[in-house]
Amino acid sequence: MSRRSCLNALLLVMLMTIPTFADEAKNQWKAGFGKVVITPDEPQWLNGYGGRTEPSDGKIHDLFARAAAFRDANDTTIVMVALDVVSISTAITDRISAAVEKSHNVPRANIMFACSHTHCGPALDDRLSHMLKMDEAAWAQVRKYQKIFDAKVTKAIQLAIDNLEPAILKHGTGQCGFASNRRAPLGEGPVDHTVPVLAAYSVKSDSKTPMGIIFGYACHNTTLGIQQWCGDYAGFAAIDLEEHHPGSVALFFTGCGADSNPLPRRKIELAQMYGRMLSLGVEAVLPSLTELKSPVQTNWTTIDLPFESVPTEEELKATAETGSFYLQQRAKYLLNEAKELGKVREDYSYPIQVWRFGDELTWVALGGEVVVDYVIRLKATLPGKAVWVTGYANDVMAYIPSERVLTEGGYEGDRSMVYYQQPSKWRAGLEDRIVETTAELAGK
Ligand SMILES: [Zn+2]
């Protein structure tokens, strides 16, 4: 072979091994973030604790609607929304999703809403707010705020989509240790101390600073029960991360922490400290994240979960007159619902959302206050090198006990249902149905 043809051959081999623009584009993500303050302008009822008797009195820090949008090489757009509120309902998330589908053509299955479950956020027009001792004027204020809330959350999503730019996505898992199992015997039950993280880095700016960080933790966001607006430990953690990475937006996604509490609690300094511990758990893993290359596949379904027993309308009418405050509230709520449906509701349409990023990551979003047993079982069941389970997602309608917790009973298995205006505890069998349906959606 002549020297020239040798060079030509070498050049050809080099061209064949250099990644082309087409290869680059195959793995190319776009990412965008949006953030809007949702702190009410006026004193207003906080939600999370039924014992409150007064509206809010000032703030510790602002509450936010934060949104992330990601678009893969197939032009599939997914949107994630993190909200500093205790609960959200199907009615709220469907309404906002419909607006986003109309304006940006993103279907419902591609939008994931999660609330931080702070107990120092505003009451919304949802079922949980019926446990509050609010008069008609207070309810009118909640309904007025609801319209503002919807518009602001929609705005955050629109900002995220409009801000889409070429990005590298990376994910990994850190650790943080303050969550304690809150069921008796205290602290001895299972907990999930993992801190799943997804970070987006701009390609354009070649920056080491992430554009946005999504992070999770499985623990009740209930360090505080004060009268001031506050995002609790999750709010402090997000603010911490945003301060350490100027220009970034940090979204908190609660895990299966319904039976975990931050302990000890009830001091602002403790909420701050837990927030710092969590943000450090995120910081520790940021340098060693793995690039996420697979495009996303989205799946969504609802399953009808039956209640164990349902009262008759006559029984509800009697309770509405003579029961305790919470029993009366529930009886009135169920009677109203029965008027619309023609009967007392016997089951609940439960949302399950699954996003697969090839074999790299399977992301599950479950409605309700999900106990820790679900994340343990789903991690052992689902495909994907990494499994991320978000609770309190899309609709918070009740606690979601595992079969173990349902059998044991107590607050998470039974007593909490009254505050959610649900007729009784769930009928046995819900854990298998939720896990099996999730596995089907994940393609297993
Ligand atoms: Zn809770």
Coordinates of C-alpha atoms and ligand atoms in Angstrom, one line a residue:
M1 CA 0.0 0.0 0.0
S2 CA 1.4 3.4 -1.0
R3 CA 1.9 6.1 1.7
R4 CA -1.1 8.1 0.3
S5 CA -3.5 5.2 0.2
C6 CA -2.3 4.3 3.7
L7 CA -3.3 7.8 4.8
N8 CA -6.6 7.6 3.0
A9 CA -7.4 4.3 4.7
L10 CA -6.5 5.9 8.1
L11 CA -8.7 8.8 7.3
L12 CA -11.6 6.5 6.4
V13 CA -11.2 4.6 9.7
M14 CA -11.2 7.9 11.6
L15 CA -14.3 9.1 9.9
M16 CA -16.1 5.9 10.6
T17 CA -15.3 6.1 14.3
I18 CA -15.9 9.8 14.9
P19 CA -19.5 10.3 16.1
T20 CA -21.6 12.0 13.5
F21 CA -24.1 14.8 14.0
A22 CA -26.8 12.1 13.5
D23 CA -25.4 10.1 16.5
E24 CA -25.2 13.2 18.6
A25 CA -28.8 14.1 17.8
K26 CA -29.9 10.5 18.7
N27 CA -29.0 11.0 22.3
Q28 CA -29.8 14.7 22.4
W29 CA -32.2 16.0 25.1
K30 CA -33.6 19.4 25.5
A31 CA -34.4 20.8 29.0
G32 CA -36.2 23.9 30.3
F33 CA -37.3 25.1 33.7
G34 CA -39.9 27.5 35.1
K35 CA -40.6 28.8 38.5
V36 CA -43.5 31.0 39.8
V37 CA -44.2 32.2 43.3
I38 CA -47.6 30.8 44.6
T39 CA -47.6 32.4 48.0
P40 CA -51.1 33.8 48.6
D41 CA -51.1 37.7 48.8
E42 CA -53.6 37.8 51.7
P43 CA -53.9 35.8 55.0
Q44 CA -55.6 32.6 54.1
W45 CA -56.2 29.1 55.6
L46 CA -53.3 26.7 55.6
N47 CA -54.0 23.0 55.1
G48 CA -52.5 19.8 56.6
Y49 CA -53.8 20.0 60.2
G50 CA -57.5 19.9 61.0
G51 CA -57.0 21.5 64.4
R52 CA -56.1 25.0 63.0
T53 CA -58.6 27.7 63.9
E54 CA -57.1 30.8 62.1
P55 CA -55.8 31.8 58.6
S56 CA -52.1 32.3 57.9
D57 CA -50.0 35.0 59.6
G58 CA -47.0 36.0 57.3
K59 CA -44.3 33.7 55.8
I60 CA -41.0 32.1 56.6
H61 CA -40.2 32.0 52.8
D62 CA -42.1 31.9 49.6
L63 CA -44.0 28.9 48.2
F64 CA -43.4 27.9 44.5
A65 CA -44.7 26.1 41.6
R66 CA -41.6 24.7 39.8
A67 CA -41.7 23.0 36.5
A68 CA -39.2 21.1 34.3
A69 CA -39.7 20.2 30.7
F70 CA -37.6 17.6 28.8
R71 CA -37.8 16.7 25.1
D72 CA -36.1 13.7 23.7
A73 CA -34.7 13.0 20.2
N74 CA -38.1 11.6 19.1
D75 CA -39.6 15.0 20.0
T76 CA -41.5 13.5 23.0
T77 CA -42.0 16.2 25.6
I78 CA -42.5 15.4 29.3
V79 CA -43.3 17.9 32.0
M80 CA -42.7 17.6 35.7
V81 CA -44.3 20.0 38.2
A82 CA -43.3 20.3 41.9
L83 CA -45.8 22.2 44.1
D84 CA -45.4 23.6 47.7
V85 CA -48.9 22.4 48.8
V86 CA -50.1 19.6 51.0
S87 CA -52.3 17.9 48.3
I88 CA -53.7 18.2 44.8
S89 CA -56.7 16.6 43.2
T90 CA -57.5 15.0 39.8
A91 CA -59.8 17.9 39.1
I92 CA -56.9 20.4 39.5
T93 CA -54.3 18.4 37.6
D94 CA -56.7 17.5 34.8
R95 CA -57.7 21.1 34.4
I96 CA -54.1 22.3 34.2
S97 CA -53.1 19.4 31.9
A98 CA -55.9 20.2 29.6
A99 CA -54.7 23.8 29.3
V100 CA -51.1 22.6 28.6
E101 CA -52.3 20.0 26.1
K102 CA -54.1 22.8 24.2
S103 CA -51.3 25.3 24.3
H104 CA -48.3 23.0 23.8
N105 CA -49.7 19.6 22.7
V106 CA -48.4 17.7 25.6
P107 CA -50.7 14.8 26.5
R108 CA -51.8 14.0 30.1
A109 CA -49.6 10.9 30.4
N110 CA -46.6 13.1 29.8
I111 CA -47.2 15.5 32.7
M112 CA -46.3 14.5 36.3
F113 CA -47.5 16.7 39.2
A114 CA -46.2 16.2 42.7
C115 CA -46.8 18.1 45.9
S116 CA -44.2 18.5 48.6
H117 CA -47.0 17.8 51.2
T118 CA -45.9 20.8 53.3
H119 CA -48.4 21.4 56.0
C120 CA -47.8 25.1 55.9
G121 CA -49.2 25.8 52.4
P122 CA -52.6 27.1 51.3
A123 CA -55.8 25.1 51.4
L124 CA -56.9 24.3 47.8
D125 CA -60.4 23.5 46.5
D126 CA -60.0 19.8 47.0
R127 CA -61.4 17.0 49.3
L128 CA -58.8 17.3 52.0
S129 CA -59.7 21.0 52.7
H130 CA -63.1 19.8 53.9
M131 CA -61.5 18.7 57.2
L132 CA -60.9 22.4 58.0
K133 CA -63.3 24.5 60.1
M134 CA -63.7 27.1 57.4
D135 CA -66.8 29.2 57.0
E136 CA -68.3 30.3 53.7
A137 CA -66.2 33.4 53.4
A138 CA -63.0 31.4 53.9
W139 CA -64.2 28.9 51.3
A140 CA -64.9 31.7 48.9
Q141 CA -61.3 32.9 49.4
V142 CA -60.0 29.4 48.7
R143 CA -62.0 29.1 45.5
K144 CA -60.7 32.6 44.4
Y145 CA -57.1 31.5 45.2
Q146 CA -57.6 28.2 43.3
K147 CA -58.0 30.2 40.0
I148 CA -54.8 32.1 40.7
F149 CA -53.0 28.8 41.6
D150 CA -54.2 27.2 38.4
A151 CA -53.0 30.1 36.3
K152 CA -49.6 30.3 38.1
V153 CA -48.9 26.5 37.8
T154 CA -49.9 26.7 34.1
K155 CA -47.5 29.7 33.7
A156 CA -44.6 27.7 35.3
I157 CA -45.2 24.9 32.9
Q158 CA -45.3 27.2 29.9
L159 CA -42.0 28.9 31.0
A160 CA -40.4 25.4 31.2
I161 CA -41.5 24.4 27.7
D162 CA -40.6 27.8 26.2
N163 CA -37.2 27.6 27.8
L164 CA -36.3 24.3 26.2
E165 CA -32.7 24.2 25.0
P166 CA -30.1 21.4 24.2
A167 CA -29.1 19.7 27.4
I168 CA -27.4 16.7 29.0
L169 CA -29.4 14.8 31.6
K170 CA -27.7 12.9 34.3
H171 CA -29.1 10.8 37.2
G172 CA -28.0 9.0 40.3
T173 CA -28.8 8.2 43.9
G174 CA -27.6 9.8 47.1
Q175 CA -28.4 9.2 50.8
C176 CA -29.9 11.2 53.6
G177 CA -30.7 9.8 57.1
F178 CA -33.3 11.9 58.9
A179 CA -36.5 10.0 58.0
S180 CA -37.8 7.8 60.8
N181 CA -40.6 5.2 60.5
R182 CA -43.4 6.9 62.5
R183 CA -45.5 3.8 63.2
A184 CA -45.2 2.0 66.6
P185 CA -42.8 0.7 67.8
L186 CA -41.4 4.1 66.8
G187 CA -38.5 4.2 64.5
E188 CA -38.1 0.4 64.1
G189 CA -40.1 0.0 60.9
P190 CA -38.7 0.3 57.3
V191 CA -37.6 3.6 55.8
D192 CA -36.2 4.7 52.5
H193 CA -33.1 6.9 52.9
T194 CA -32.2 7.2 49.2
V195 CA -32.1 10.6 47.5
P196 CA -32.8 10.0 43.8
V197 CA -31.4 12.9 41.6
L198 CA -31.8 14.0 38.0
A199 CA -29.9 17.1 36.9
A200 CA -29.9 18.9 33.5
Y201 CA -26.8 20.7 32.2
S202 CA -27.0 23.2 29.3
V203 CA -25.0 22.1 26.2
K204 CA -24.7 25.7 25.0
S205 CA -23.1 27.3 28.0
D206 CA -20.8 24.3 28.7
S207 CA -21.5 25.1 32.4
K208 CA -20.7 22.9 35.4
T209 CA -23.8 24.5 37.0
P210 CA -27.0 22.6 36.4
M211 CA -29.9 24.4 34.8
G212 CA -32.2 22.4 37.1
I213 CA -32.2 19.6 39.6
I214 CA -35.0 17.2 40.4
F215 CA -34.5 15.4 43.8
G216 CA -36.6 13.1 45.9
Y217 CA -36.9 11.9 49.5
A218 CA -39.4 9.7 51.3
C219 CA -40.4 11.5 54.4
H220 CA -43.5 13.5 55.5
N221 CA -42.8 17.2 55.0
T222 CA -44.1 17.9 58.5
T223 CA -41.4 19.3 60.6
L224 CA -43.6 22.3 61.1
G225 CA -47.2 23.0 62.0
I226 CA -46.9 26.8 62.2
Q227 CA -49.2 29.6 60.9
Q228 CA -46.6 31.0 58.5
W229 CA -46.3 30.0 54.8
C230 CA -43.3 27.6 54.6
G231 CA -42.2 24.8 52.3
D232 CA -40.8 22.9 55.4
Y233 CA -37.6 20.9 54.9
A234 CA -38.3 20.3 51.2
G235 CA -38.7 24.0 50.7
F236 CA -35.5 24.8 52.5
A237 CA -33.6 22.1 50.5
A238 CA -34.9 23.5 47.2
I239 CA -33.9 27.0 48.1
D240 CA -30.5 25.8 49.3
L241 CA -29.8 24.1 46.0
E242 CA -30.9 27.1 44.0
E243 CA -28.7 29.4 46.1
H244 CA -25.7 27.1 45.6
H245 CA -26.3 26.8 41.8
P246 CA -27.3 30.3 40.8
G247 CA -29.9 30.4 38.0
S248 CA -31.0 26.8 38.6
V249 CA -34.5 25.5 39.5
A250 CA -34.7 22.7 42.1
L251 CA -37.8 20.5 42.1
F252 CA -38.6 18.3 45.1
F253 CA -40.5 15.0 44.5
T254 CA -41.8 13.2 47.6
G255 CA -41.2 9.5 47.7
C256 CA -43.1 6.8 49.5
G257 CA -42.8 8.5 52.9
A258 CA -46.3 8.4 54.2
D259 CA -45.2 6.4 57.3
S260 CA -42.0 8.3 57.9
N261 CA -41.6 11.6 59.8
P262 CA -38.6 13.9 60.3
L263 CA -37.9 13.3 64.0
P264 CA -37.5 15.3 66.2
R265 CA -39.6 18.2 64.8
R266 CA -41.7 21.4 65.4
K267 CA -38.8 23.9 65.3
I268 CA -38.0 26.1 62.3
E269 CA -34.3 25.4 63.0
L270 CA -34.9 21.7 62.6
A271 CA -36.8 22.2 59.2
Q272 CA -33.8 24.2 58.1
M273 CA -31.3 21.6 59.3
Y274 CA -33.2 18.7 57.5
G275 CA -33.4 20.9 54.4
R276 CA -29.6 21.4 54.5
M277 CA -29.0 17.6 55.1
L278 CA -31.1 16.8 52.1
S279 CA -29.5 19.4 49.8
L280 CA -26.1 18.1 50.9
G281 CA -27.3 14.6 50.1
V282 CA -28.0 15.9 46.6
E283 CA -24.7 17.8 46.3
A284 CA -22.7 14.8 47.3
V285 CA -24.0 12.8 44.4
L286 CA -23.9 15.5 41.7
P287 CA -20.3 14.9 40.6
S288 CA -20.8 11.2 40.0
L289 CA -24.2 11.2 38.1
T290 CA -24.6 9.0 35.0
E291 CA -25.7 10.4 31.7
L292 CA -29.2 9.5 30.7
K293 CA -29.3 8.7 27.0
S294 CA -32.5 6.6 26.3
P295 CA -35.6 8.4 25.0
V296 CA -38.7 8.3 27.2
Q297 CA -41.8 6.2 26.9
T298 CA -44.8 7.3 28.9
N299 CA -47.7 5.3 30.3
W300 CA -50.8 6.2 32.3
T301 CA -53.8 4.4 33.6
T302 CA -56.4 4.5 36.4
I303 CA -57.6 1.5 38.4
D304 CA -60.8 1.4 40.5
L305 CA -59.8 0.6 44.1
P306 CA -62.8 -0.5 46.2
F307 CA -63.5 0.5 49.8
E308 CA -64.1 -2.1 52.4
S309 CA -67.6 -0.9 53.3
V310 CA -69.9 1.9 52.1
P311 CA -72.6 3.5 54.3
T312 CA -76.2 3.9 53.0
E313 CA -77.5 7.4 52.3
E314 CA -79.8 7.0 55.4
E315 CA -76.8 6.2 57.6
L316 CA -74.9 9.3 56.1
K317 CA -77.9 11.6 56.8
A318 CA -78.0 10.5 60.4
T319 CA -74.2 11.0 60.8
A320 CA -74.4 14.4 59.1
E321 CA -76.7 15.5 62.0
T322 CA -75.2 13.8 65.0
G323 CA -71.6 12.8 64.4
S324 CA -68.3 14.5 65.5
F325 CA -67.2 17.5 63.4
Y326 CA -65.0 15.3 61.1
L327 CA -67.7 12.6 60.7
Q328 CA -70.3 15.2 59.9
Q329 CA -68.0 16.8 57.3
R330 CA -67.4 13.5 55.6
A331 CA -71.1 12.5 55.7
K332 CA -72.1 15.8 54.0
Y333 CA -69.3 15.5 51.4
L334 CA -70.4 11.9 50.5
L335 CA -74.1 12.9 50.4
N336 CA -73.2 15.7 48.0
E337 CA -71.2 13.4 45.9
A338 CA -74.0 10.8 45.9
K339 CA -76.4 13.4 44.6
E340 CA -74.1 13.9 41.6
L341 CA -73.4 10.2 41.0
G342 CA -76.8 8.8 41.8
K343 CA -75.3 6.6 44.5
V344 CA -72.7 6.6 47.3
R345 CA -69.3 5.9 45.6
E346 CA -68.0 2.4 46.2
D347 CA -64.5 2.7 44.8
Y348 CA -61.9 5.3 43.7
S349 CA -60.3 5.9 40.3
Y350 CA -56.6 5.7 41.3
P351 CA -53.9 7.1 38.9
I352 CA -50.7 5.3 38.0
Q353 CA -48.1 6.8 35.8
V354 CA -44.9 5.2 34.5
W355 CA -42.1 6.7 32.4
R356 CA -39.4 4.3 31.0
F357 CA -36.0 5.7 29.9
G358 CA -35.0 2.5 28.1
D359 CA -33.2 0.2 30.6
E360 CA -31.6 3.1 32.4
L361 CA -34.4 4.4 34.5
T362 CA -38.0 3.6 35.3
W363 CA -39.9 6.4 37.0
V364 CA -43.2 5.6 38.7
A365 CA -45.7 8.3 40.0
L366 CA -48.4 7.0 42.3
G367 CA -51.3 8.9 43.7
G368 CA -52.0 9.4 47.4
E369 CA -49.8 9.2 50.5
V370 CA -47.9 6.0 49.7
V371 CA -46.2 4.0 52.4
V372 CA -42.6 2.8 52.2
D373 CA -43.4 -0.8 51.4
Y374 CA -44.3 0.2 47.9
V375 CA -40.9 1.5 46.9
I376 CA -39.2 -1.5 48.4
R377 CA -41.4 -3.9 46.4
L378 CA -41.4 -1.9 43.2
K379 CA -37.6 -1.6 43.2
A380 CA -37.4 -5.4 43.5
T381 CA -40.1 -5.9 40.8
L382 CA -39.7 -3.4 38.0
P383 CA -37.2 -3.4 35.1
G384 CA -34.6 -0.7 34.7
K385 CA -31.2 -0.3 36.3
A386 CA -32.7 2.5 38.4
V387 CA -36.2 2.8 39.7
W388 CA -37.6 6.1 41.1
V389 CA -40.9 6.0 42.8
T390 CA -42.7 9.3 43.4
G391 CA -45.8 9.4 45.7
Y392 CA -48.2 12.2 46.3
A393 CA -48.5 12.5 42.5
N394 CA -51.3 13.7 40.3
D395 CA -54.0 13.1 42.9
V396 CA -53.8 12.9 46.7
M397 CA -57.0 11.2 47.7
A398 CA -56.0 9.2 50.8
Y399 CA -53.2 7.2 52.3
I400 CA -52.1 4.2 50.3
P401 CA -51.3 1.6 52.8
S402 CA -49.5 -1.7 51.9
E403 CA -51.3 -4.9 52.7
R404 CA -49.1 -5.0 55.9
V405 CA -50.1 -1.5 57.0
L406 CA -53.8 -2.1 56.0
T407 CA -53.9 -5.2 58.2
E408 CA -52.1 -3.5 61.1
G409 CA -54.6 -0.6 60.9
G410 CA -53.8 2.6 62.8
Y411 CA -53.7 6.1 61.2
E412 CA -52.1 5.3 57.8
G413 CA -54.2 2.0 57.4
D414 CA -57.6 3.3 58.5
R415 CA -58.2 6.4 60.7
S416 CA -56.9 8.9 58.1
M417 CA -59.6 8.1 55.6
V418 CA -62.1 10.4 57.4
Y419 CA -60.0 13.5 56.7
Y420 CA -60.0 12.6 53.0
Q421 CA -63.8 12.3 53.0
Q422 CA -63.5 8.6 52.0
P423 CA -66.2 6.2 53.2
S424 CA -64.0 3.6 54.9
K425 CA -60.6 2.0 54.7
W426 CA -59.5 0.4 51.4
R427 CA -60.6 -3.2 50.7
A428 CA -57.7 -5.7 51.0
G429 CA -55.8 -6.5 47.8
L430 CA -54.9 -2.9 46.8
E431 CA -51.1 -3.5 47.1
D432 CA -51.1 -6.3 44.6
R433 CA -53.3 -4.5 42.1
I434 CA -51.2 -1.3 42.3
V435 CA -47.9 -3.2 42.0
E436 CA -49.1 -5.5 39.2
T437 CA -50.6 -2.6 37.2
T438 CA -47.4 -0.6 37.6
A439 CA -45.3 -3.6 36.4
E440 CA -47.6 -3.9 33.3
L441 CA -47.2 -0.2 32.5
A442 CA -43.5 -0.6 32.8
G443 CA -43.6 -3.4 30.2
K444 CA -42.9 -6.3 32.5
Ligands
ZN1 ZN -49.6 13.1 55.3

